[in-house]
Amino acid sequence: MTDTETTAHGTALVWFRDDLRVRDNPALRAALAHGPTVALYVLDESSPGIRPLGGAARWWLHHGLEDLASSLEHLGVPLVFRRGPAAAVVPEVAAQARAELVVWNRRYGAPERRADTAVKSLVRAAGREAESFQASLLHEPWEVATQQGNHYKVFTPFWKEVSGRDHRHPLPMPRPQREAPDRVPRGEDLSSWALLPRTPDWSGPLARAWTPGEAAGLEVLKDFVGPDTADSALVEYPEARDLPGRPATSRLSPYLRWGHVSPFQVWHAVADRRRAAPEGSAVFASELGWREFAWHTLYHHPDLATENLRPEFDDYGWWTPGDPSGTGPAGGGIEQLLDAWRTGRTGFPLVDAGQRELWATGWMHNRVRMVSASFLVKNLGVHWRVGEEWFWDTLVDADAASNPFNWQWVAGSGADAAPFFRIFNPRTQGKKFDHDGAYARAWIPELGSTEYPQESVDLAETRAAALDEYRSLGQSEGRRRA
Ligand SMILES: Cc1cc2nc3c(=O)[nH]c(=O)nc-3n(C[C@H](O)[C@H](O)[C@H](O)COP(=O)(O)OP(=O)(O)OC[C@H]3O[C@@H](n4cnc5c(N)ncnc54)[C@H](O)[C@@H]3O)c2cc1C
């Protein structure tokens, strides 16, 4: 069937979730091909197990939905906003729209899958068709397995397997629908959801740093991959991507997180640059592979945000707020140290610049995320879950898979994780990756003055304490096995 053709069916309802785009959207395309289409977005904060969004994510979502509503309007598709548990709202809106067909693109977290399964059976029980599509991952997690039939636990063989497969080409922009739906159910006013911060409104720097939405995301992608010549940013990506002071990474993460841009669009845009930047396009594609690997890991380990993937780490003496016994390897004052980490006042410029960048813009460079996370988990001895929750609240790209996956990677407790003894030294990392200090100075105006705090912990002592704790973990493991 071509883009313009529709069968002579009744109304279709397309339910948007983490796929806030009109291009390369299989569910939207199926709805438009079926008949007059109504779109729905449900703010679901009450289905069991659904993780409430953090503050920066709520800000992004508000603007992302405004952008989606405007793109859909150009296609003649009304977007209805409703709040409540999906299993109640979606069947109700489908009934109000008298929809014959309800479609959506798949999600992979356990609570979301449970909600989707409930919606599917309720919609079908009401005599409507329901269909879901693959749109947010290059491969379905259940379709990638080792020869023994298990899921991959190590990235390199995982990526070797999936990067060699074919990835479908992105679907084109749909044509506007010719026939308006008969009934458009009443929706809520987006502003009544209070997704934007009010008292205080801290979103000014976020708005200066980002333009949420599909067109902006595609522009970011286009600028990043550049022309098919040596000028493409991909050429220098393998070296420069580790330098936080250089705009050398794509900054596509929030656009991928919210589905303004699809992994298929990114994959093919990069594949088209293979001639000009063979190494850069391969390294960049493998970063997309880490995103994919994180999601496959979450699919197979639904408790990724709360449970150590390697259970031996359950015995590690990490500190969590409210723990009366714990001080962490840094000694006393752990609450103040945690506060200093959050606000970028630890006395270690690379960590502090990163935490301030995060607070101001909702984003932090990957190298700095790794160093800052390692400092919190290993030098301060704070549980990775505490850092994960802070990032969840402050990142505009806060992602249910990539965030816990990477925190566990840094902590050593995760899939194919960094070995625990790899403890980043923030001073050395600063010299290596921000050697002229430009990144640190950009975020810490008082750097070099007496206003900037002294180093808050002794790196060598805290490192040694963390390693001691880790070694005792090994021994108790050994004892348990003996
Ligand atoms: C402690 C910690 C927490 C993190 N939390 C998140 C998160 O909540 N959301 C998130 O999208 N990324 C997270 N990352 C991964 C990574 O830091 C960001 O994806 C990256 O910095 C985004 O910038 P970019 O788009 O310019 O990346 P680029 O270098 O341009 O990479 C392109 C894309 O590949 C993906 N990607 C790159 N690195 C990773 C990675 N290590 N894991 C998974 N996907 C990756 C992202 O989608 C990214 O947009 C985290 C990393 C760490 C160490």
Coordinates of C-alpha atoms and ligand atoms in Angstrom, one line a residue:
M1 CA 0.0 0.0 0.0
T2 CA 1.4 3.5 -0.8
D3 CA 1.4 6.4 1.6
T4 CA -1.7 8.1 0.2
E5 CA -3.9 5.0 0.0
T6 CA -6.2 4.2 2.9
T7 CA -8.6 1.3 3.0
A8 CA -12.2 2.2 3.5
H9 CA -12.0 1.4 7.2
G10 CA -13.2 3.3 10.3
T11 CA -11.1 5.3 12.7
A12 CA -7.7 4.3 13.9
L13 CA -6.2 5.4 17.3
V14 CA -2.4 5.8 17.5
W15 CA -1.0 5.8 21.0
F16 CA 2.2 7.8 21.3
R17 CA 4.8 7.0 24.0
D18 CA 8.6 7.2 23.7
D19 CA 8.3 7.8 20.0
L20 CA 7.4 11.5 19.7
R21 CA 7.9 11.8 16.0
V22 CA 5.9 11.6 12.8
R23 CA 8.7 10.3 10.5
D24 CA 9.8 6.7 10.7
N25 CA 6.9 5.9 12.9
P26 CA 5.4 2.5 11.9
A27 CA 2.4 2.8 14.3
L28 CA 1.4 6.2 12.9
R29 CA 1.9 4.9 9.4
A30 CA -0.3 1.9 10.1
A31 CA -3.0 4.1 11.6
L32 CA -3.1 6.5 8.6
A33 CA -3.1 3.6 6.2
H34 CA -6.2 2.2 8.0
G35 CA -8.4 5.2 8.1
P36 CA -9.1 8.6 9.7
T37 CA -6.7 8.8 12.6
V38 CA -6.8 10.2 16.1
A39 CA -3.6 10.4 18.2
L40 CA -3.3 9.9 21.9
Y41 CA -0.7 10.6 24.5
V42 CA -1.3 9.3 28.1
L43 CA 0.6 10.7 31.0
D44 CA 0.7 7.5 33.1
E45 CA 2.0 8.0 36.6
S46 CA -0.2 5.4 38.2
S47 CA 0.2 2.1 36.5
P48 CA 2.0 -0.3 38.9
G49 CA 5.8 0.0 38.7
I50 CA 5.9 2.9 36.3
R51 CA 8.8 5.2 37.3
P52 CA 7.8 8.8 37.7
L53 CA 9.7 11.1 35.4
G54 CA 12.5 13.4 36.8
G55 CA 12.2 17.2 36.7
A56 CA 14.4 17.7 33.6
A57 CA 12.6 15.0 31.7
R58 CA 9.2 16.5 32.5
W59 CA 10.4 19.8 31.1
W60 CA 11.6 18.1 27.9
L61 CA 8.3 16.1 27.6
H62 CA 6.2 19.2 27.7
H63 CA 8.0 20.8 24.8
G64 CA 8.3 17.5 23.0
L65 CA 4.5 17.1 23.1
E66 CA 3.9 20.6 21.9
D67 CA 6.2 19.8 19.0
L68 CA 4.4 16.5 18.2
A69 CA 1.0 18.2 18.4
S70 CA 2.1 20.7 15.8
S71 CA 3.6 18.1 13.5
L72 CA 0.4 16.0 13.7
E73 CA -1.7 19.1 13.1
H74 CA 0.1 19.5 9.7
L75 CA -1.0 16.0 8.9
G76 CA -4.6 16.7 10.0
V77 CA -4.3 14.4 13.0
P78 CA -5.7 15.6 16.3
L79 CA -3.6 14.8 19.4
V80 CA -5.6 14.1 22.6
F81 CA -3.8 14.4 25.9
R82 CA -5.1 12.3 28.8
R83 CA -3.8 11.4 32.2
G84 CA -4.3 8.1 34.2
P85 CA -3.4 4.4 34.1
A86 CA -3.0 3.4 30.4
A87 CA -5.1 0.2 30.9
A88 CA -8.1 2.4 31.8
V89 CA -7.4 5.4 29.5
V90 CA -6.5 3.8 26.2
P91 CA -9.6 1.5 25.9
E92 CA -11.8 4.4 27.0
V93 CA -10.5 6.8 24.4
A94 CA -10.6 4.1 21.8
A95 CA -14.3 3.6 22.6
Q96 CA -15.0 7.4 22.6
A97 CA -13.3 7.7 19.2
R98 CA -15.2 4.6 18.0
A99 CA -11.8 3.3 16.8
E100 CA -11.6 0.0 14.9
L101 CA -7.9 -0.2 15.3
V102 CA -5.5 0.8 18.1
V103 CA -1.8 0.9 17.3
W104 CA 1.5 1.8 19.1
N105 CA 5.2 1.2 19.0
R106 CA 6.6 -1.2 21.6
R107 CA 8.3 -0.4 24.9
Y108 CA 10.6 -2.8 26.7
G109 CA 10.5 -2.0 30.5
A110 CA 8.6 -4.6 32.5
P111 CA 5.9 -2.3 33.9
E112 CA 5.3 -0.7 30.5
R113 CA 5.0 -4.2 28.9
R114 CA 2.5 -5.2 31.5
A115 CA 0.5 -2.1 30.9
D116 CA 0.6 -2.7 27.1
T117 CA -0.4 -6.3 27.5
A118 CA -3.4 -5.2 29.6
V119 CA -4.4 -2.6 27.0
K120 CA -4.1 -5.0 24.2
S121 CA -6.4 -7.6 25.8
L122 CA -8.9 -5.0 26.9
V123 CA -9.0 -3.4 23.4
R124 CA -9.5 -6.7 21.7
A125 CA -12.1 -7.8 24.3
A126 CA -14.1 -4.7 23.2
G127 CA -14.0 -6.0 19.6
R128 CA -11.3 -3.7 18.3
E129 CA -8.0 -4.6 16.6
A130 CA -4.8 -3.9 18.4
E131 CA -1.3 -4.0 16.9
S132 CA 2.2 -3.0 18.1
F133 CA 5.3 -2.3 16.1
Q134 CA 9.1 -2.2 16.5
A135 CA 10.4 1.4 16.3
S136 CA 12.7 2.3 19.2
L137 CA 15.3 -0.5 18.9
L138 CA 17.2 -1.8 15.9
H139 CA 16.4 -5.3 17.1
E140 CA 13.9 -6.8 19.4
P141 CA 15.5 -8.2 22.6
W142 CA 14.0 -11.6 22.1
E143 CA 15.4 -11.9 18.6
V144 CA 19.1 -11.6 19.7
A145 CA 20.5 -14.7 21.4
T146 CA 23.8 -16.6 21.7
Q147 CA 24.1 -20.0 20.0
Q148 CA 23.1 -21.5 23.4
G149 CA 19.9 -19.5 23.3
N150 CA 20.9 -17.1 26.1
H151 CA 21.0 -13.3 25.9
Y152 CA 24.4 -11.7 25.5
K153 CA 26.1 -10.5 28.7
V154 CA 29.2 -9.1 27.0
F155 CA 29.0 -6.2 24.6
T156 CA 31.6 -7.2 21.9
P157 CA 30.0 -10.4 20.8
F158 CA 26.5 -8.8 21.1
W159 CA 27.5 -6.0 18.8
K160 CA 29.4 -8.3 16.4
E161 CA 26.2 -10.3 16.0
V162 CA 23.7 -7.4 15.6
S163 CA 25.8 -4.9 13.7
G164 CA 26.2 -7.4 10.9
R165 CA 22.4 -7.7 10.4
D166 CA 20.3 -5.7 8.1
H167 CA 18.5 -2.7 9.5
R168 CA 15.4 -1.5 7.8
H169 CA 15.5 1.9 6.1
P170 CA 13.6 4.7 7.8
L171 CA 10.0 5.2 6.7
P172 CA 9.2 8.5 4.9
M173 CA 7.1 11.4 6.2
P174 CA 3.5 10.5 5.9
R175 CA 1.1 12.5 3.8
P176 CA -1.7 14.5 5.5
Q177 CA -4.8 12.6 6.0
R178 CA -7.6 13.4 3.7
E179 CA -10.5 12.5 5.8
A180 CA -10.9 13.9 9.4
P181 CA -12.0 11.5 12.1
D182 CA -15.8 11.7 13.0
R183 CA -15.2 11.9 16.7
V184 CA -12.3 13.4 18.5
P185 CA -12.5 12.5 22.3
R186 CA -12.1 15.4 24.7
G187 CA -8.5 15.8 25.9
E188 CA -6.9 17.7 28.7
D189 CA -4.9 20.8 28.4
L190 CA -1.2 20.0 28.3
S191 CA -0.4 22.9 30.6
S192 CA -2.7 21.5 33.3
W193 CA -0.2 18.7 33.7
A194 CA 2.3 21.2 35.3
L195 CA 5.3 19.5 33.6
L196 CA 7.2 22.8 33.6
P197 CA 8.9 24.0 36.8
R198 CA 7.2 27.0 38.3
T199 CA 8.4 27.8 41.8
P200 CA 11.2 28.3 41.1
D201 CA 11.4 28.1 37.3
W202 CA 14.9 26.7 36.8
S203 CA 14.4 25.9 33.2
G204 CA 16.0 29.0 31.6
P205 CA 19.4 27.4 31.0
L206 CA 17.8 24.2 29.7
A207 CA 15.8 26.2 27.2
R208 CA 19.0 27.9 26.0
A209 CA 20.8 24.6 25.6
W210 CA 18.1 22.6 23.8
T211 CA 15.3 22.7 21.3
P212 CA 13.2 19.6 22.0
G213 CA 11.4 18.1 19.1
E214 CA 11.6 16.1 15.9
A215 CA 12.8 18.8 13.4
A216 CA 15.5 20.0 15.9
G217 CA 16.6 16.4 16.4
L218 CA 17.0 15.7 12.7
E219 CA 18.9 19.0 12.4
V220 CA 21.3 17.9 15.1
L221 CA 21.8 14.5 13.3
K222 CA 22.4 16.3 10.0
D223 CA 24.9 18.7 11.5
F224 CA 26.7 15.9 13.2
V225 CA 27.1 13.5 10.3
G226 CA 27.9 16.4 8.0
P227 CA 28.7 16.0 4.4
D228 CA 30.2 12.8 3.0
T229 CA 33.7 14.4 3.0
A230 CA 36.6 14.7 5.4
D231 CA 34.6 17.6 7.1
S232 CA 32.2 15.2 8.8
A233 CA 32.4 15.3 12.6
L234 CA 32.5 11.6 12.4
V235 CA 36.1 11.8 11.1
E236 CA 37.4 13.1 14.4
Y237 CA 34.8 11.4 16.6
P238 CA 37.0 8.4 17.7
E239 CA 39.7 10.7 19.2
A240 CA 37.7 13.8 20.1
R241 CA 34.6 12.2 21.7
D242 CA 36.5 11.9 25.0
L243 CA 37.3 15.6 25.2
P244 CA 34.5 17.4 27.1
G245 CA 35.7 20.8 26.0
R246 CA 35.1 20.1 22.4
P247 CA 31.7 19.8 20.8
A248 CA 32.7 16.5 19.3
T249 CA 29.8 14.2 20.3
S250 CA 26.4 14.3 18.6
R251 CA 24.3 15.4 21.6
L252 CA 21.6 13.2 20.1
S253 CA 20.8 11.4 23.4
P254 CA 17.7 13.3 24.5
Y255 CA 16.3 13.1 20.9
L256 CA 16.8 9.3 20.9
R257 CA 15.5 9.0 24.5
W258 CA 12.2 10.7 23.5
G259 CA 12.0 9.1 20.1
H260 CA 12.1 12.4 18.2
V261 CA 14.8 10.6 16.2
S262 CA 14.8 6.9 15.6
P263 CA 17.8 4.6 15.8
F264 CA 17.1 3.6 12.2
Q265 CA 17.5 7.2 11.0
V266 CA 20.7 7.5 12.9
W267 CA 22.1 4.2 11.7
H268 CA 21.5 4.9 8.1
A269 CA 22.7 8.6 8.3
V270 CA 25.9 7.3 9.7
A271 CA 26.2 4.3 7.3
D272 CA 26.0 6.8 4.4
R273 CA 29.2 8.4 5.7
R274 CA 31.2 5.1 5.8
R275 CA 33.3 6.1 2.8
A276 CA 34.4 9.5 4.2
A277 CA 34.8 8.3 7.8
P278 CA 35.2 4.6 8.0
E279 CA 36.5 4.5 11.6
G280 CA 34.4 7.3 12.9
S281 CA 31.2 5.8 11.6
A282 CA 32.0 2.4 13.0
V283 CA 32.9 3.8 16.5
F284 CA 29.8 6.0 16.5
A285 CA 27.5 3.1 15.4
S286 CA 28.9 1.1 18.3
E287 CA 27.8 3.8 20.7
L288 CA 24.3 3.3 19.3
G289 CA 25.1 -0.4 20.0
W290 CA 25.6 0.4 23.7
R291 CA 22.2 2.0 23.8
E292 CA 20.8 -1.1 22.2
F293 CA 22.7 -3.4 24.6
A294 CA 21.5 -1.4 27.7
W295 CA 17.8 -1.9 26.5
H296 CA 18.3 -5.6 25.8
T297 CA 19.9 -5.9 29.3
L298 CA 16.9 -4.1 30.9
Y299 CA 14.5 -6.4 29.0
H300 CA 16.2 -9.4 30.5
H301 CA 16.8 -7.8 33.9
P302 CA 13.7 -5.7 34.7
D303 CA 15.2 -4.7 38.1
L304 CA 18.3 -3.1 36.5
A305 CA 17.6 0.2 38.3
T306 CA 17.4 -1.4 41.8
E307 CA 19.3 -4.7 41.9
N308 CA 23.0 -5.4 41.3
L309 CA 23.4 -7.5 38.2
R310 CA 26.2 -9.3 39.9
P311 CA 24.7 -10.3 43.3
E312 CA 28.1 -10.6 45.0
F313 CA 28.0 -6.8 45.1
D314 CA 25.0 -7.0 47.5
D315 CA 27.6 -7.3 50.2
Y316 CA 29.5 -4.2 49.3
G317 CA 29.3 -1.6 52.0
W318 CA 28.0 1.3 50.0
W319 CA 26.4 4.1 51.9
T320 CA 22.8 5.2 51.2
P321 CA 21.1 8.2 52.8
G322 CA 19.4 7.5 56.0
D323 CA 21.9 4.7 56.8
P324 CA 22.9 5.3 60.4
S325 CA 25.8 2.9 60.4
G326 CA 27.6 4.0 57.3
T327 CA 30.2 6.7 56.8
G328 CA 31.7 5.4 53.5
P329 CA 35.4 5.1 52.9
A330 CA 35.8 8.9 53.0
G331 CA 35.1 8.8 56.8
G332 CA 32.6 11.2 58.4
G333 CA 30.5 13.9 56.8
I334 CA 29.2 11.7 54.0
E335 CA 25.9 13.7 53.7
Q336 CA 27.9 16.9 53.1
L337 CA 30.1 15.1 50.6
L338 CA 27.1 13.9 48.7
D339 CA 25.7 17.4 48.7
A340 CA 29.1 18.7 47.4
W341 CA 29.0 16.1 44.6
R342 CA 25.5 17.1 43.6
T343 CA 26.2 20.8 43.5
G344 CA 29.7 20.6 42.0
R345 CA 31.7 21.6 45.0
T346 CA 33.9 18.6 45.6
G347 CA 37.2 20.4 44.9
F348 CA 37.9 18.2 41.9
P349 CA 37.4 20.4 38.8
L350 CA 36.4 17.7 36.3
V351 CA 33.7 16.3 38.6
D352 CA 32.5 19.8 39.6
A353 CA 32.3 21.1 36.1
G354 CA 30.3 18.0 35.0
Q355 CA 27.9 18.3 37.9
R356 CA 27.3 22.0 37.2
E357 CA 26.9 21.3 33.5
L358 CA 24.3 18.7 34.4
W359 CA 22.4 21.0 36.7
A360 CA 22.4 23.9 34.2
T361 CA 21.8 22.0 30.9
G362 CA 20.4 18.6 31.8
W363 CA 23.3 16.9 30.1
M364 CA 26.8 15.9 30.9
H365 CA 29.6 14.7 28.6
N366 CA 30.1 10.9 28.7
R367 CA 33.7 11.0 29.9
V368 CA 32.7 13.2 32.7
R369 CA 29.7 11.1 33.6
M370 CA 32.1 8.1 34.0
V371 CA 34.6 10.1 36.1
S372 CA 31.9 11.7 38.3
A373 CA 30.0 8.4 38.8
S374 CA 33.3 6.6 39.7
F375 CA 34.1 9.4 42.2
L376 CA 30.7 9.0 43.9
V377 CA 30.6 5.3 44.0
K378 CA 34.3 4.5 44.7
N379 CA 35.9 7.5 46.4
L380 CA 32.8 8.5 48.4
G381 CA 31.5 5.0 48.7
V382 CA 27.9 6.1 48.0
H383 CA 25.6 3.5 46.5
W384 CA 25.3 3.7 42.7
R385 CA 21.5 3.9 43.1
V386 CA 21.8 7.3 44.8
G387 CA 23.8 8.6 41.8
E388 CA 21.4 7.0 39.3
E389 CA 18.5 8.7 41.0
W390 CA 20.2 12.1 40.8
F391 CA 20.9 11.6 37.1
W392 CA 17.3 10.4 36.6
D393 CA 16.0 13.7 38.0
T394 CA 18.5 16.0 36.3
L395 CA 19.2 14.5 32.8
V396 CA 17.1 15.5 29.8
D397 CA 18.2 12.2 28.3
A398 CA 17.4 10.2 31.5
D399 CA 16.7 6.8 30.1
A400 CA 15.2 3.8 31.9
A401 CA 17.9 1.5 30.5
S402 CA 21.0 3.5 29.7
N403 CA 21.1 5.3 33.1
P404 CA 21.0 2.3 35.5
F405 CA 23.0 0.2 33.0
N406 CA 25.9 2.8 32.9
W407 CA 25.8 3.3 36.7
Q408 CA 26.2 -0.4 37.2
W409 CA 28.9 -0.5 34.6
V410 CA 30.9 2.2 36.5
A411 CA 30.2 0.5 39.9
G412 CA 31.4 -2.8 38.6
S413 CA 28.2 -4.6 39.5
G414 CA 26.7 -4.5 35.9
A415 CA 26.8 -6.3 32.6
D416 CA 30.2 -6.3 31.0
A417 CA 31.1 -3.7 33.6
A418 CA 34.4 -1.9 34.2
P419 CA 36.5 -3.9 36.6
F420 CA 36.0 -2.6 40.1
F421 CA 39.7 -1.8 40.5
R422 CA 39.4 0.7 37.6
I423 CA 39.0 3.7 39.8
F424 CA 39.2 6.9 37.7
N425 CA 41.4 9.5 39.3
P426 CA 39.6 12.8 38.6
R427 CA 42.8 14.8 38.7
T428 CA 44.6 12.6 36.1
Q429 CA 41.5 12.4 34.0
G430 CA 41.2 16.2 34.0
K431 CA 44.8 16.5 32.8
K432 CA 44.3 14.0 30.1
F433 CA 40.9 15.0 28.7
D434 CA 40.7 18.6 29.7
H435 CA 44.4 19.4 29.5
D436 CA 44.1 23.1 29.0
G437 CA 41.3 23.3 31.7
A438 CA 38.9 25.1 29.3
Y439 CA 36.0 22.8 30.2
A440 CA 36.5 23.2 33.9
R441 CA 36.8 27.0 33.6
A442 CA 33.7 27.2 31.5
W443 CA 31.6 25.8 34.4
I444 CA 33.6 27.0 37.4
P445 CA 34.1 30.7 37.2
E446 CA 35.8 30.8 40.7
L447 CA 38.3 28.1 39.7
G448 CA 41.8 29.1 41.0
S449 CA 40.4 31.6 43.6
T450 CA 40.0 31.0 47.3
E451 CA 36.3 30.7 46.7
Y452 CA 36.8 27.3 45.1
P453 CA 36.7 24.5 47.7
Q454 CA 39.8 22.4 48.7
E455 CA 39.8 18.8 47.5
S456 CA 37.1 17.2 49.7
V457 CA 38.7 13.8 50.1
D458 CA 42.1 12.2 49.8
L459 CA 42.0 10.3 46.5
A460 CA 44.7 7.7 47.5
E461 CA 43.2 6.9 50.9
T462 CA 39.6 6.6 49.6
R463 CA 40.8 4.5 46.6
A464 CA 42.6 2.1 49.0
A465 CA 39.6 1.9 51.2
A466 CA 37.3 1.1 48.3
L467 CA 39.7 -1.6 47.1
D468 CA 39.9 -3.1 50.6
E469 CA 36.2 -3.3 50.7
Y470 CA 36.1 -4.9 47.3
R471 CA 38.8 -7.5 48.3
S472 CA 36.9 -8.4 51.4
L473 CA 33.8 -8.9 49.2
G474 CA 35.8 -11.5 47.2
Q475 CA 36.8 -13.3 50.4
S476 CA 33.4 -13.5 51.8
E477 CA 32.3 -14.8 48.3
G478 CA 35.0 -17.4 48.6
R479 CA 34.0 -18.2 52.2
R480 CA 30.4 -18.6 51.1
R481 CA 31.3 -21.0 48.3
A482 CA 33.7 -23.0 50.5
Ligands
LIG1 C1 26.8 7.1 34.8 C2 26.3 7.3 33.4 C3 24.9 7.5 33.2 C4 24.4 7.6 31.9 N1 23.0 7.9 31.7 C5 22.5 7.9 30.5 C6 21.1 8.2 30.3 O1 20.3 8.3 31.2 N2 20.7 8.3 29.0 C7 21.5 8.2 27.9 O2 21.1 8.3 26.8 N3 22.8 7.9 28.1 C8 23.4 7.8 29.3 N4 24.7 7.6 29.5 C9 25.5 7.2 28.3 C10 26.2 8.4 27.6 O3 26.9 9.2 28.6 C11 25.3 9.3 26.9 O4 24.5 8.6 26.0 C12 26.1 10.3 26.0 O5 26.9 11.1 26.8 C13 25.1 11.2 25.3 O6 25.8 12.2 24.5 P1 25.9 12.2 23.0 O7 24.5 12.0 22.4 O8 26.6 13.3 22.5 O9 26.7 10.8 22.7 P2 27.4 10.3 21.4 O10 28.8 10.0 21.8 O11 27.2 11.2 20.2 O12 26.7 8.9 21.2 C14 25.6 8.7 20.3 C15 24.5 8.0 21.0 O13 24.9 6.7 21.4 C16 24.2 6.4 22.7 N5 25.3 6.2 23.7 C17 26.5 6.7 23.7 N6 27.2 6.2 24.8 C18 26.3 5.3 25.4 C19 26.4 4.5 26.6 N7 27.5 4.4 27.3 N8 25.3 3.8 26.9 C20 24.2 3.8 26.2 N9 24.0 4.6 25.1 C21 25.1 5.3 24.7 C22 23.4 7.6 23.0 O14 22.0 7.3 22.6 C23 24.0 8.7 22.3 O15 23.1 9.8 22.0 C24 25.2 7.5 30.8 C25 26.6 7.3 31.0 C26 27.1 7.2 32.3 C27 28.6 6.9 32.5

